[in-house]
Tab-separated table of C-alpha atoms and ligand atoms in Angstrom:
chain	number	residue	atom	x	y	z
A	161	UNK	CA	-48.990	17.672	-6.559
A	162	UNK	CA	-47.613	17.500	-3.022
A	163	UNK	CA	-50.488	18.142	-0.644
A	164	UNK	CA	-50.626	18.460	3.140
A	165	UNK	CA	-54.125	17.571	4.322
A	166	UNK	CA	-54.996	18.762	7.829
A	167	UNK	CA	-58.114	17.477	9.614
A	168	UNK	CA	-59.345	13.922	9.108
A	169	UNK	CA	-62.935	14.131	10.328
A	170	UNK	CA	-66.048	12.937	8.477
A	171	UNK	CA	-65.222	15.137	5.477
A	172	UNK	CA	-61.435	15.463	5.608
A	173	UNK	CA	-60.701	11.755	5.828
A	174	UNK	CA	-62.661	10.987	2.662
A	175	UNK	CA	-61.212	14.010	0.851
A	176	UNK	CA	-57.624	13.044	1.683
A	177	UNK	CA	-58.319	9.479	0.548
A	178	UNK	CA	-59.549	10.740	-2.813
A	179	UNK	CA	-56.406	12.850	-3.259
A	180	UNK	CA	-54.290	9.728	-2.686
A	181	UNK	CA	-56.490	7.760	-5.113
A	182	UNK	CA	-55.928	10.417	-7.782
A	183	UNK	CA	-52.170	9.907	-7.470
A	184	UNK	CA	-51.149	12.991	-5.475
A	185	UNK	CA	-48.415	12.821	-2.880
A	186	UNK	CA	-50.266	13.411	0.387
A	187	UNK	CA	-49.116	14.060	3.947
A	188	UNK	CA	-51.875	14.002	6.558
A	189	UNK	CA	-52.244	15.360	10.063
A	190	UNK	CA	-55.091	15.144	12.564
A	191	UNK	CA	-55.205	16.697	16.048
A	192	UNK	CA	-56.154	13.364	17.628
A	193	UNK	CA	-53.738	10.737	16.360
A	194	UNK	CA	-54.831	7.396	14.930
A	195	UNK	CA	-56.913	8.524	11.941
A	196	UNK	CA	-54.440	7.640	9.205
A	197	UNK	CA	-55.143	7.478	5.485
A	198	UNK	CA	-53.792	4.535	3.495
A	199	UNK	CA	-51.112	5.638	1.043
A	200	UNK	CA	-50.508	8.982	2.801
A	201	UNK	CA	-47.609	9.958	5.045
A	202	UNK	CA	-48.730	10.659	8.627
A	203	UNK	CA	-47.188	13.840	10.058
A	204	UNK	CA	-46.842	14.721	13.733
A	205	UNK	CA	-47.722	18.430	13.393
A	206	UNK	CA	-49.342	20.775	10.846
A	207	UNK	CA	-45.933	22.380	10.222
A	208	UNK	CA	-44.332	18.994	9.543
A	209	UNK	CA	-47.105	18.036	7.117
A	210	UNK	CA	-46.775	21.391	5.329
A	211	UNK	CA	-42.997	21.240	4.903
A	212	UNK	CA	-42.302	20.696	1.173
A	213	UNK	CA	-46.022	20.797	0.267
A	214	UNK	CA	-47.218	22.752	-2.766
A	215	UNK	CA	-50.684	23.030	-1.282
A	216	UNK	CA	-51.889	22.895	2.329
A	217	UNK	CA	-55.550	21.869	2.531
A	218	UNK	CA	-57.533	22.215	5.773
A	219	UNK	CA	-60.874	20.722	6.770
A	220	UNK	CA	-61.428	21.252	10.510
A	221	UNK	CA	-64.423	22.148	12.646
A	222	UNK	CA	-64.540	25.898	13.050
A	223	UNK	CA	-62.845	29.302	12.976
A	224	UNK	CA	-60.846	28.670	16.172
A	225	UNK	CA	-59.604	25.331	14.813
A	226	UNK	CA	-58.390	26.926	11.554
A	227	UNK	CA	-56.602	29.633	13.530
A	228	UNK	CA	-54.956	26.985	15.706
A	229	UNK	CA	-53.845	24.879	12.732
A	230	UNK	CA	-52.431	27.876	10.885
A	231	UNK	CA	-50.956	30.017	13.640
A	232	UNK	CA	-50.862	27.895	16.817
A	233	UNK	CA	-47.899	25.967	18.166
A	234	UNK	CA	-46.299	23.958	15.319
A	235	UNK	CA	-48.817	25.543	12.974
A	236	UNK	CA	-48.600	25.879	9.202
A	237	UNK	CA	-47.285	29.468	9.370
A	238	UNK	CA	-43.695	28.428	10.120
A	239	UNK	CA	-43.625	26.225	6.978
A	240	UNK	CA	-45.114	28.794	4.579
A	241	UNK	CA	-43.063	29.540	1.469
A	242	UNK	CA	-43.378	31.745	-1.599
A	243	UNK	CA	-45.718	30.118	-4.114
A	244	UNK	CA	-47.463	27.800	-1.667
A	245	UNK	CA	-51.276	27.751	-1.606
A	246	UNK	CA	-53.330	27.370	1.573
A	247	UNK	CA	-56.877	26.129	0.991
A	248	UNK	CA	-59.584	26.011	3.648
A	249	UNK	CA	-62.535	23.669	3.179
A	250	UNK	CA	-63.828	24.184	6.715
A	251	UNK	CA	-66.912	26.379	7.059
A	252	UNK	CA	-65.767	29.407	9.043
A	253	UNK	CA	-66.276	33.152	9.459
A	254	UNK	CA	-65.839	35.193	6.242
A	255	UNK	CA	-64.279	38.114	8.149
A	256	UNK	CA	-61.820	35.841	10.012
A	257	UNK	CA	-60.972	34.283	6.624
A	258	UNK	CA	-59.837	37.692	5.372
A	259	UNK	CA	-57.631	38.170	8.438
A	260	UNK	CA	-56.096	34.671	8.069
A	261	UNK	CA	-55.498	35.246	4.345
A	262	UNK	CA	-53.690	38.503	5.044
A	263	UNK	CA	-51.274	36.769	7.445
A	264	UNK	CA	-50.693	33.879	5.039
A	265	UNK	CA	-50.158	36.167	2.039
A	266	UNK	CA	-47.662	38.249	4.043
A	267	UNK	CA	-45.404	35.144	3.880
A	268	UNK	CA	-45.638	34.966	0.076
A	269	UNK	CA	-48.219	32.179	-0.040
A	270	UNK	CA	-51.716	32.428	-1.483
A	271	UNK	CA	-55.044	31.711	0.250
A	272	UNK	CA	-58.211	30.180	-1.140
A	273	UNK	CA	-61.388	29.591	0.857
A	274	UNK	CA	-63.161	26.536	-0.538
A	275	UNK	CA	-65.934	25.324	1.772
A	276	UNK	CA	-67.915	22.408	0.449
A	277	UNK	CA	-71.400	21.120	0.080
A	278	UNK	CA	-72.334	17.512	-0.588
A	279	UNK	CA	-72.038	16.055	2.901
A	280	UNK	CA	-70.386	12.757	3.861
A	281	UNK	CA	-71.641	10.875	0.789
A	282	UNK	CA	-70.379	13.607	-1.573
A	283	UNK	CA	-66.982	13.514	0.133
A	284	UNK	CA	-66.758	9.726	-0.100
A	285	UNK	CA	-67.745	9.625	-3.787
A	286	UNK	CA	-65.606	12.618	-4.847
A	287	UNK	CA	-68.814	14.473	-5.729
A	288	UNK	CA	-68.348	17.553	-3.566
A	289	UNK	CA	-69.260	21.017	-4.754
A	290	UNK	CA	-66.556	23.545	-3.851
A	291	UNK	CA	-67.724	27.101	-3.131
A	292	UNK	CA	-64.611	29.103	-3.782
A	293	UNK	CA	-63.114	32.507	-2.971
A	294	UNK	CA	-59.678	33.403	-4.330
A	295	UNK	CA	-57.815	34.665	-7.373
A	296	UNK	CA	-58.803	33.067	-10.663
A	297	UNK	CA	-55.207	32.094	-11.432
A	298	UNK	CA	-54.693	30.292	-8.122
A	299	UNK	CA	-58.031	28.507	-8.371
A	300	UNK	CA	-57.001	27.269	-11.834
A	301	UNK	CA	-53.609	26.103	-10.528
A	302	UNK	CA	-55.210	23.840	-7.951
A	303	UNK	CA	-58.051	22.637	-10.207
A	304	UNK	CA	-56.631	19.049	-10.410
A	305	UNK	CA	-57.040	18.801	-6.633
A	306	UNK	CA	-60.619	20.064	-6.760
A	307	UNK	CA	-61.293	17.502	-9.497
A	308	UNK	CA	-59.894	14.668	-7.371
A	309	UNK	CA	-62.359	15.434	-4.570
A	310	UNK	CA	-65.392	16.964	-6.207
A	311	UNK	CA	-67.589	17.380	-9.245
A	312	UNK	CA	-68.050	21.164	-9.369
A	313	UNK	CA	-66.027	24.273	-8.581
A	314	UNK	CA	-68.082	27.445	-8.239
A	315	UNK	CA	-65.943	30.577	-7.831
A	316	UNK	CA	-67.903	33.241	-5.948
A	317	UNK	CA	-65.249	35.993	-6.144
A	318	UNK	CA	-62.134	36.960	-4.201
A	319	UNK	CA	-60.983	35.539	-0.867
A	320	UNK	CA	-63.797	35.321	1.702
A	321	UNK	CA	-66.596	35.129	-0.860
A	322	UNK	CA	-66.617	31.305	-0.781
A	323	UNK	CA	-67.346	31.345	2.965
A	324	UNK	CA	-69.945	34.092	2.515
A	325	UNK	CA	-71.822	32.133	-0.171
A	326	UNK	CA	-71.528	28.877	1.784
A	327	UNK	CA	-73.183	30.490	4.823
A	328	UNK	CA	-75.997	31.873	2.667
A	329	UNK	CA	-76.601	28.453	1.096
A	330	UNK	CA	-76.459	26.629	4.464
A	331	UNK	CA	-78.935	29.130	5.875
A	332	UNK	CA	-81.363	27.938	3.209
A	333	UNK	CA	-80.628	24.241	3.899
A	334	UNK	CA	-81.298	24.707	7.629
A	335	UNK	CA	-84.546	26.579	7.024
A	336	UNK	CA	-85.804	24.237	4.286
A	337	UNK	CA	-85.151	21.189	6.466
A	338	UNK	CA	-86.867	22.824	9.435
A	339	UNK	CA	-89.867	23.577	7.224
A	340	UNK	CA	-89.919	19.901	6.196
A	341	UNK	CA	-89.631	18.734	9.823
A	342	UNK	CA	-92.412	21.068	10.997
A	343	UNK	CA	-94.612	20.014	8.065
A	344	UNK	CA	-94.048	16.326	8.881
A	345	UNK	CA	-94.849	16.926	12.556
A	346	UNK	CA	-98.074	18.809	11.843
A	347	UNK	CA	-99.140	16.211	9.265
A	348	UNK	CA	-98.453	13.355	11.705
A	349	UNK	CA	-100.457	15.052	14.459
A	350	UNK	CA	-103.343	15.605	12.027
A	351	UNK	CA	-103.224	11.975	10.861
A	352	UNK	CA	-101.502	12.259	7.450
A	353	UNK	CA	-98.798	9.552	6.956
A	354	UNK	CA	-95.307	10.777	6.098
A	355	UNK	CA	-95.327	8.968	2.733
A	356	UNK	CA	-98.564	10.676	1.693
A	357	UNK	CA	-97.139	14.085	2.556
A	358	UNK	CA	-93.951	13.226	0.632
A	359	UNK	CA	-95.885	12.268	-2.497
A	360	UNK	CA	-97.550	15.700	-2.360
A	361	UNK	CA	-94.193	17.448	-1.776
A	362	UNK	CA	-92.565	15.648	-4.691
A	363	UNK	CA	-95.444	16.309	-7.094
A	364	UNK	CA	-95.580	20.030	-6.372
A	365	UNK	CA	-93.392	23.141	-6.203
A	366	UNK	CA	-92.503	22.203	-2.591
A	367	UNK	CA	-90.114	19.592	-4.035
A	368	UNK	CA	-86.539	20.208	-2.903
A	369	UNK	CA	-83.083	18.680	-2.989
A	370	UNK	CA	-82.869	18.966	0.794
A	371	UNK	CA	-86.048	16.926	1.256
A	372	UNK	CA	-84.950	14.428	-1.396
A	373	UNK	CA	-81.670	13.845	0.484
A	374	UNK	CA	-83.092	13.792	4.012
A	375	UNK	CA	-86.461	12.008	3.610
A	376	UNK	CA	-85.069	8.431	3.310
A	377	UNK	CA	-83.036	8.900	6.511
A	378	UNK	CA	-85.979	10.444	8.362
A	379	UNK	CA	-88.371	7.677	7.295
A	380	UNK	CA	-85.889	5.068	8.587
A	381	UNK	CA	-85.349	7.227	11.690
A	382	UNK	CA	-81.637	7.056	10.938
A	383	UNK	CA	-80.255	10.158	12.613
A	384	UNK	CA	-76.610	9.056	12.500
A	385	UNK	CA	-74.523	12.073	11.524
A	386	UNK	CA	-74.028	12.978	7.882
A	387	UNK	CA	-73.778	16.576	8.996
A	388	UNK	CA	-73.768	16.712	12.790
A	389	UNK	CA	-76.246	19.071	14.472
A	390	UNK	CA	-73.406	20.733	16.425
A	391	UNK	CA	-71.786	21.781	13.118
A	392	UNK	CA	-75.013	23.121	11.592
A	393	UNK	CA	-75.564	25.055	14.839
A	394	UNK	CA	-71.998	26.367	14.552
A	395	UNK	CA	-72.773	27.497	10.985
A	396	UNK	CA	-75.944	29.232	12.202
A	397	UNK	CA	-73.911	31.211	14.714
A	398	UNK	CA	-71.538	32.173	11.875
A	399	UNK	CA	-74.528	33.325	9.783
A	400	UNK	CA	-75.930	35.392	12.654
A	401	UNK	CA	-72.483	36.870	13.375
A	402	UNK	CA	-71.921	37.753	9.688
A	403	UNK	CA	-75.423	39.270	9.605
A	404	UNK	CA	-74.667	41.389	12.698
A	405	UNK	CA	-71.401	42.586	11.136
A	406	UNK	CA	-73.213	43.500	7.897
A	407	UNK	CA	-76.327	44.905	9.656
A	408	UNK	CA	-78.695	42.343	8.152
A	409	UNK	CA	-81.726	40.991	10.035
A	410	UNK	CA	-82.434	37.223	9.887
A	411	UNK	CA	-85.522	36.715	12.063
A	412	UNK	CA	-86.433	33.254	10.692
A	413	UNK	CA	-82.931	31.926	11.266
A	414	UNK	CA	-82.911	33.288	14.826
A	415	UNK	CA	-86.000	31.244	15.637
A	416	UNK	CA	-84.648	28.060	14.029
A	417	UNK	CA	-81.389	28.575	15.927
A	418	UNK	CA	-83.409	28.486	19.181
A	419	UNK	CA	-84.848	25.093	18.191
A	420	UNK	CA	-81.270	23.826	17.712
A	421	UNK	CA	-80.241	25.260	21.075
A	422	UNK	CA	-82.896	23.198	22.880
A	423	UNK	CA	-82.209	20.076	20.765
A	424	UNK	CA	-78.527	20.361	21.745
A	425	UNK	CA	-79.487	20.836	25.418
A	426	UNK	CA	-81.430	17.586	25.064
A	427	UNK	CA	-78.184	15.843	24.043
A	428	UNK	CA	-78.710	15.511	20.278
A	429	UNK	CA	-75.608	17.483	19.250
A	430	UNK	CA	-73.726	14.541	17.718
A	431	UNK	CA	-76.729	13.275	15.751
A	432	UNK	CA	-77.500	14.604	12.294
A	433	UNK	CA	-79.213	18.008	12.231
A	434	UNK	CA	-82.265	16.112	10.931
A	435	UNK	CA	-82.741	15.022	14.570
A	436	UNK	CA	-84.195	18.468	15.374
A	437	UNK	CA	-87.371	16.651	14.252
A	438	UNK	CA	-87.249	14.665	17.500
A	439	UNK	CA	-87.692	17.844	19.516
A	440	UNK	CA	-90.676	18.965	17.417
A	441	UNK	CA	-92.180	15.497	17.901
A	442	UNK	CA	-91.647	15.699	21.655
A	443	UNK	CA	-93.338	19.092	21.838
A	444	UNK	CA	-96.246	17.797	19.721
A	445	UNK	CA	-96.538	14.435	21.507
A	446	UNK	CA	-96.371	12.528	18.230
A	447	UNK	CA	-93.840	10.461	16.260
A	448	UNK	CA	-93.484	10.786	12.495
A	449	UNK	CA	-93.533	7.248	11.186
A	450	UNK	CA	-93.230	5.541	7.869
A	451	UNK	CA	-96.356	3.558	6.867
A	452	UNK	CA	-93.928	0.887	5.561
A	453	UNK	CA	-92.434	0.455	9.059
A	454	UNK	CA	-95.881	-0.433	10.359
A	455	UNK	CA	-95.321	1.950	13.278
B	54	NAP	P1	-65.810	16.398	12.127
B	54	NAP	O1	-66.041	15.019	11.650
B	54	NAP	O2	-66.344	16.833	13.444
B	54	NAP	O3	-64.216	16.659	12.093
B	54	NAP	C1	-63.666	17.831	12.607
B	54	NAP	C2	-62.181	17.833	12.385
B	54	NAP	O4	-61.642	19.062	12.921
B	54	NAP	C3	-61.471	16.691	13.126
B	54	NAP	O5	-60.387	16.251	12.347
B	54	NAP	C4	-60.998	17.387	14.414
B	54	NAP	O6	-59.896	16.756	14.987
B	54	NAP	C5	-60.599	18.728	13.838
B	54	NAP	N1	-60.485	19.778	14.866
B	54	NAP	C6	-61.459	20.274	15.652
B	54	NAP	N2	-60.979	21.237	16.456
B	54	NAP	C7	-59.653	21.338	16.178
B	54	NAP	C8	-58.608	22.165	16.668
B	54	NAP	N3	-58.810	23.088	17.621
B	54	NAP	N4	-57.384	22.030	16.108
B	54	NAP	C9	-57.175	21.108	15.134
B	54	NAP	N5	-58.113	20.293	14.634
B	54	NAP	C10	-59.346	20.409	15.141
B	54	NAP	O7	-66.338	17.482	11.069
B	54	NAP	P2	-66.612	17.332	9.510
B	54	NAP	O8	-68.012	16.879	9.315
B	54	NAP	O9	-65.483	16.609	8.853
B	54	NAP	O10	-66.605	18.880	9.101
B	54	NAP	C11	-65.387	19.597	8.888
B	54	NAP	C12	-65.759	20.979	8.335
B	54	NAP	O11	-66.493	20.823	7.113
B	54	NAP	C13	-66.647	21.803	9.277
B	54	NAP	O12	-66.300	23.163	9.212
B	54	NAP	C14	-68.036	21.572	8.707
B	54	NAP	O13	-68.912	22.650	9.019
B	54	NAP	C15	-67.741	21.474	7.227
B	54	NAP	N6	-68.740	20.706	6.449
B	54	NAP	C16	-69.185	19.489	6.891
B	54	NAP	C17	-70.125	18.805	6.134
B	54	NAP	C18	-70.696	17.475	6.560
B	54	NAP	O14	-71.704	17.057	5.974
B	54	NAP	N7	-70.114	16.778	7.527
B	54	NAP	C19	-70.609	19.342	4.943
B	54	NAP	C20	-70.114	20.561	4.502
B	54	NAP	C21	-69.182	21.237	5.276
B	54	NAP	P3	-60.101	15.613	16.142
B	54	NAP	O15	-60.215	14.323	15.382
B	54	NAP	O16	-58.883	15.739	16.947
B	54	NAP	O17	-61.357	15.979	16.899
């Protein structure tokens, strides 16, 4: 298939590379030039990348970025044709997604929201899980592209439902990690080594995929970004906004969001969201350390 891939950040770059690897004809565009993908044609604007494409795939930071790429100067809108599919793998507002889809569909194209989970490693290894909203027929049509970049496609319903489910799932990731970080901090302060706590976690019902993924990084104190804190914070604001729109109360999330706010004020925004631990440590006057590190 002919694909225009827009947004070559941590996720998008790896996703576009996997589309090329799978033999698709790919044109790429990134706001800041210089992030090319081997085997793909570099385009100067979103509209230029989208010209002649069957599918336009976006993976940019936030709602404003998607709006800019679609409807801003030299945006995708001017290149939309009957039969084209626009897919958005960014995590953005479900209600804005509906508004964007309406404008795209008015030009005869179709719109699928397909945010992802699996982080940087999942994107690199083509093991992403796509959380999809859109018509069944369109989702089937673009299945080869999903398969080139991921391992699972979970359709949540019509347009917008992918973003809604993604926010709900990320809410749980943020809260589970924060529970882990607070547990580690309390244990450290009370003299229990991180490894001992982890052996308890893994032997009991506390066991979790989030902890399994994050623990090795935390024990090495490697807070380089797999999923940058600024993006998790952005997702939290989307969750709180969606909750306000739907009249849902999320008191736990509100509190965790305040922890992120301070961690970002302290300059940790470009580290992984796991670095919220550093703020808890600072408040507690303790550092979580691995027994193996001898610290
Ligand atoms: P990233 O590395 O920060 O990349 C962001 C991309 O968006 C860059 O290509 C950036 O272009 C582009 N961008 C930002 N603002 C823009 C604008 N106004 N117009 C056009 N392009 C713009 O982020 P990422 O980690 O790849 O994440 C991308 C999306 O996937 C986000 O919505 C994120 O929440 C979601 N996501 C990320 C992960 C993860 O683990 N990283 C996991 C699941 C979902 P420049 O290069 O010019 O800045």
